[in-house]
Short mmCIF file of C-alpha atoms in Angstrom, two decimals:
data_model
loop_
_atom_site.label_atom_id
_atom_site.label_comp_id
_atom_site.label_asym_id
_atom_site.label_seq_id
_atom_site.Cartn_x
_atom_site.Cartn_y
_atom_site.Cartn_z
CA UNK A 1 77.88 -8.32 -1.92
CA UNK A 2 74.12 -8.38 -1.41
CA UNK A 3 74.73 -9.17 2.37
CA UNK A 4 77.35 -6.03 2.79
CA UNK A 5 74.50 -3.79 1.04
CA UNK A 6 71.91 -4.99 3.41
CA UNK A 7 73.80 -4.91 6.55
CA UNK A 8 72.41 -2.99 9.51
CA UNK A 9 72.42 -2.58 13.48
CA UNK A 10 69.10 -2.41 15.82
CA UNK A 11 69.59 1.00 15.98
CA UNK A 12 66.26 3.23 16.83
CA UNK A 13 67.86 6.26 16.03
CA UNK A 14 68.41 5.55 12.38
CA UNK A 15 65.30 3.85 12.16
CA UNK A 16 63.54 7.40 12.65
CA UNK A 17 66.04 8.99 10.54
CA UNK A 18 65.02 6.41 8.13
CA UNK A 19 61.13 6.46 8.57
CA UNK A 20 60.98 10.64 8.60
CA UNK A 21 62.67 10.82 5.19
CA UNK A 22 60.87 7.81 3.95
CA UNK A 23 57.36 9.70 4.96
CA UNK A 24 58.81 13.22 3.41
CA UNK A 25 60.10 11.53 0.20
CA UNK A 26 56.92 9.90 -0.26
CA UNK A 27 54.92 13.06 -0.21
CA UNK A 28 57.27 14.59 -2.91
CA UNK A 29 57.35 10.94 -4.99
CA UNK A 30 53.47 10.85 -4.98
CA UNK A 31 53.44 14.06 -6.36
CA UNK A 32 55.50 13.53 -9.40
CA UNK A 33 54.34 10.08 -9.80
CA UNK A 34 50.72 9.48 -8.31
CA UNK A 35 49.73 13.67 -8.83
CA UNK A 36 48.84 13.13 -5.42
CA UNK A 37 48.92 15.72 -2.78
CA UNK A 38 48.41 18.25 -5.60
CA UNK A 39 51.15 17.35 -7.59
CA UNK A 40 51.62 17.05 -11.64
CA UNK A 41 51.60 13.49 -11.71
CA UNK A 42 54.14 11.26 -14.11
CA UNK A 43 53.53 13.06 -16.71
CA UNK A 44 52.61 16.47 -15.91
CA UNK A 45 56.14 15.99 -14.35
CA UNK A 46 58.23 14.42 -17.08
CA UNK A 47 56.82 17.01 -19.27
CA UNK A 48 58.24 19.80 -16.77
CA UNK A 49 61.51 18.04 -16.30
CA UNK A 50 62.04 17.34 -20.04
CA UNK A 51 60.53 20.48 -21.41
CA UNK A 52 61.22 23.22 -19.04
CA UNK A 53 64.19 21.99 -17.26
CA UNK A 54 65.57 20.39 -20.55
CA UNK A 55 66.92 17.01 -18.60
CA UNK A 56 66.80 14.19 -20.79
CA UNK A 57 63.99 11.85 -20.54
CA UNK A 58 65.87 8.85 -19.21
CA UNK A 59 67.10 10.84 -16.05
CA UNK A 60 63.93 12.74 -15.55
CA UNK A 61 62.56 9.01 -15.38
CA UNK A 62 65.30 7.79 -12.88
CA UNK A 63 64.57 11.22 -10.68
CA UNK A 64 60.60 10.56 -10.07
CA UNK A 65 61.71 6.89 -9.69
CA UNK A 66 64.21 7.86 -7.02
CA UNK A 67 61.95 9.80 -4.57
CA UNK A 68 59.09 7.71 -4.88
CA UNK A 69 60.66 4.03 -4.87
CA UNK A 70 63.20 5.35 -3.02
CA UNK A 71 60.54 6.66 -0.22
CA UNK A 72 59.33 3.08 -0.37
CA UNK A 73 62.23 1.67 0.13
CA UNK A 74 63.00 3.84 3.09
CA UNK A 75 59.72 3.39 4.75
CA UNK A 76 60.08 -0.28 4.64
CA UNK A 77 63.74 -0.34 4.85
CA UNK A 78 64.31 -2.30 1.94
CA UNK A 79 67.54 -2.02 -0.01
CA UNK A 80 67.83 1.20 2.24
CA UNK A 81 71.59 2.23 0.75
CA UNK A 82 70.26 1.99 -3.00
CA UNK A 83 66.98 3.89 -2.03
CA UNK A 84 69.16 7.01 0.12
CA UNK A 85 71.49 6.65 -2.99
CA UNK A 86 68.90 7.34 -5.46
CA UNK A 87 67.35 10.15 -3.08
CA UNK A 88 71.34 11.30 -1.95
CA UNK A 89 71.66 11.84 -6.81
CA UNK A 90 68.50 13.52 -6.80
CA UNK A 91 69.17 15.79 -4.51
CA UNK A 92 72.46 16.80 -6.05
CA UNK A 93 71.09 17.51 -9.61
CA UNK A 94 68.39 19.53 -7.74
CA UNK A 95 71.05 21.87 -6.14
CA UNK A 96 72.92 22.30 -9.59
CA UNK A 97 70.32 22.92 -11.88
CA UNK A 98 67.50 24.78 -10.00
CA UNK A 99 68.35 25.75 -6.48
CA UNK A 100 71.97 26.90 -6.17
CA UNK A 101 70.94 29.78 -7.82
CA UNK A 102 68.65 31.21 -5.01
CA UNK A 103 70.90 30.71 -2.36
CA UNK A 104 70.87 28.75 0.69
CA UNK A 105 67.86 30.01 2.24
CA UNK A 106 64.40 28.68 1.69
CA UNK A 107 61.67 31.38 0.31
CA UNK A 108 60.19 31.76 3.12
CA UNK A 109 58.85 35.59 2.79
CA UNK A 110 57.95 35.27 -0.66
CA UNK A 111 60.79 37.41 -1.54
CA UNK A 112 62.99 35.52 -3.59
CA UNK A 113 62.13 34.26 -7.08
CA UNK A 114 62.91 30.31 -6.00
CA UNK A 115 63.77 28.05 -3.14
CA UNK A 116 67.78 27.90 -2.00
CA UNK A 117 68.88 24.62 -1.19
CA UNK A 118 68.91 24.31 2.96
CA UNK A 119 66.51 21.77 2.62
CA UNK A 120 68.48 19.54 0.11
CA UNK A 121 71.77 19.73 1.83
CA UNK A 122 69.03 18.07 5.12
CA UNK A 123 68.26 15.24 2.66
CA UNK A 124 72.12 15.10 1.71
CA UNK A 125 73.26 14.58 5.20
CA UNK A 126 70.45 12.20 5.98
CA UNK A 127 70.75 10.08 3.02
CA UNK A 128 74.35 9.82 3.19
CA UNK A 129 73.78 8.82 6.99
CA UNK A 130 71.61 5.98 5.89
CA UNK A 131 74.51 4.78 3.12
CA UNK A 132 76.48 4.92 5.78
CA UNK A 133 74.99 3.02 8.83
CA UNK A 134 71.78 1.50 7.00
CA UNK A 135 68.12 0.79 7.89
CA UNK A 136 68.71 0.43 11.72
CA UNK A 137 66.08 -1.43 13.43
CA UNK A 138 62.45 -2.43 12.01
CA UNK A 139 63.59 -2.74 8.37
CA UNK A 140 63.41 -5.61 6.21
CA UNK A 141 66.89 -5.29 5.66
CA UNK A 142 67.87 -5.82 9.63
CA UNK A 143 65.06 -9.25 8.85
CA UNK A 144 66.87 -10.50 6.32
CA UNK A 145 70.68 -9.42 6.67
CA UNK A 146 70.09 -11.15 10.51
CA UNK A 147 72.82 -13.85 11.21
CA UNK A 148 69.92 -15.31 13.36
CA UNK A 149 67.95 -15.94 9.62
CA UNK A 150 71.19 -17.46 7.80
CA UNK A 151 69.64 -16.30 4.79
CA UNK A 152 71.66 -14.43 3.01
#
């Protein structure tokens, strides 16, 4: 099982794919968990999630845990499936409950009252690349899935 989850070709291609939404995620995780890059922090952000956004505290937990393991595990290409699973289930919910509403476009001009969803259906076809292929090259799951290794 472990050894189907990891599995992976030397592909470069997904390996960008992989780092680029690993480096993105990470800026977005850090927020809601680090309050870095001037985000809320954990709980700044479980207090928006649970509060404003009324989602219950156990997924609020799993969605900050999602983009910012998740980036980790994309960046290093570790368990990359799980991680663009997590990310591929965040990005869902965030359609439904928040950006659906303001349409596909982003808010570009200032003229809507939210963000539409363009950039989530990005992640969505990205992440569901990366459940489908996996890491590609220069990931630790290429290392260790290797037949060369005999590891696993």
């Amino acid at each position: 099982m472990i050894r189907k989850l990891m599995a992976t070709d030397n592909d470069i291609a997904t390996t960008i794919l992989r780092l680029v939404l690993g480096v993105i995620f990470f800026a977005h995780g850090a927020q809601k968990a680090l309050g870095w890059f001037g985000g809320y922090g954990f709980t700044g952000t479980m207090g928006f999630f649970t509060g404003v956004l009324h989602i219950p505290a156990v997924f609020a937990f799993l969605a900050i845990a999602a983009e910012f393991l998740g980036s980790l595990g994309l960046i290093f290409g570790l368990l990359t499936r799980v991680a663009s699973f997590g990310i591929f289930c965040n990005m869902i919910v965030a359609v439904t409950m928040v950006h659906a509403q303001f349409g596909f476009f982003m808010n570009w001009t200032g003229a809507q009252k939210g963000e539409g969803f363009e950039y989530h259906l990005l992640a969505l076809a990205a992440t569901a690349l990366l459940m489908i292929r996996g890491a590609g090259a220069a990931s630790v799951d290429r290392r260790l899935s290797s037949p060369v290794n005999g590891r696993i």
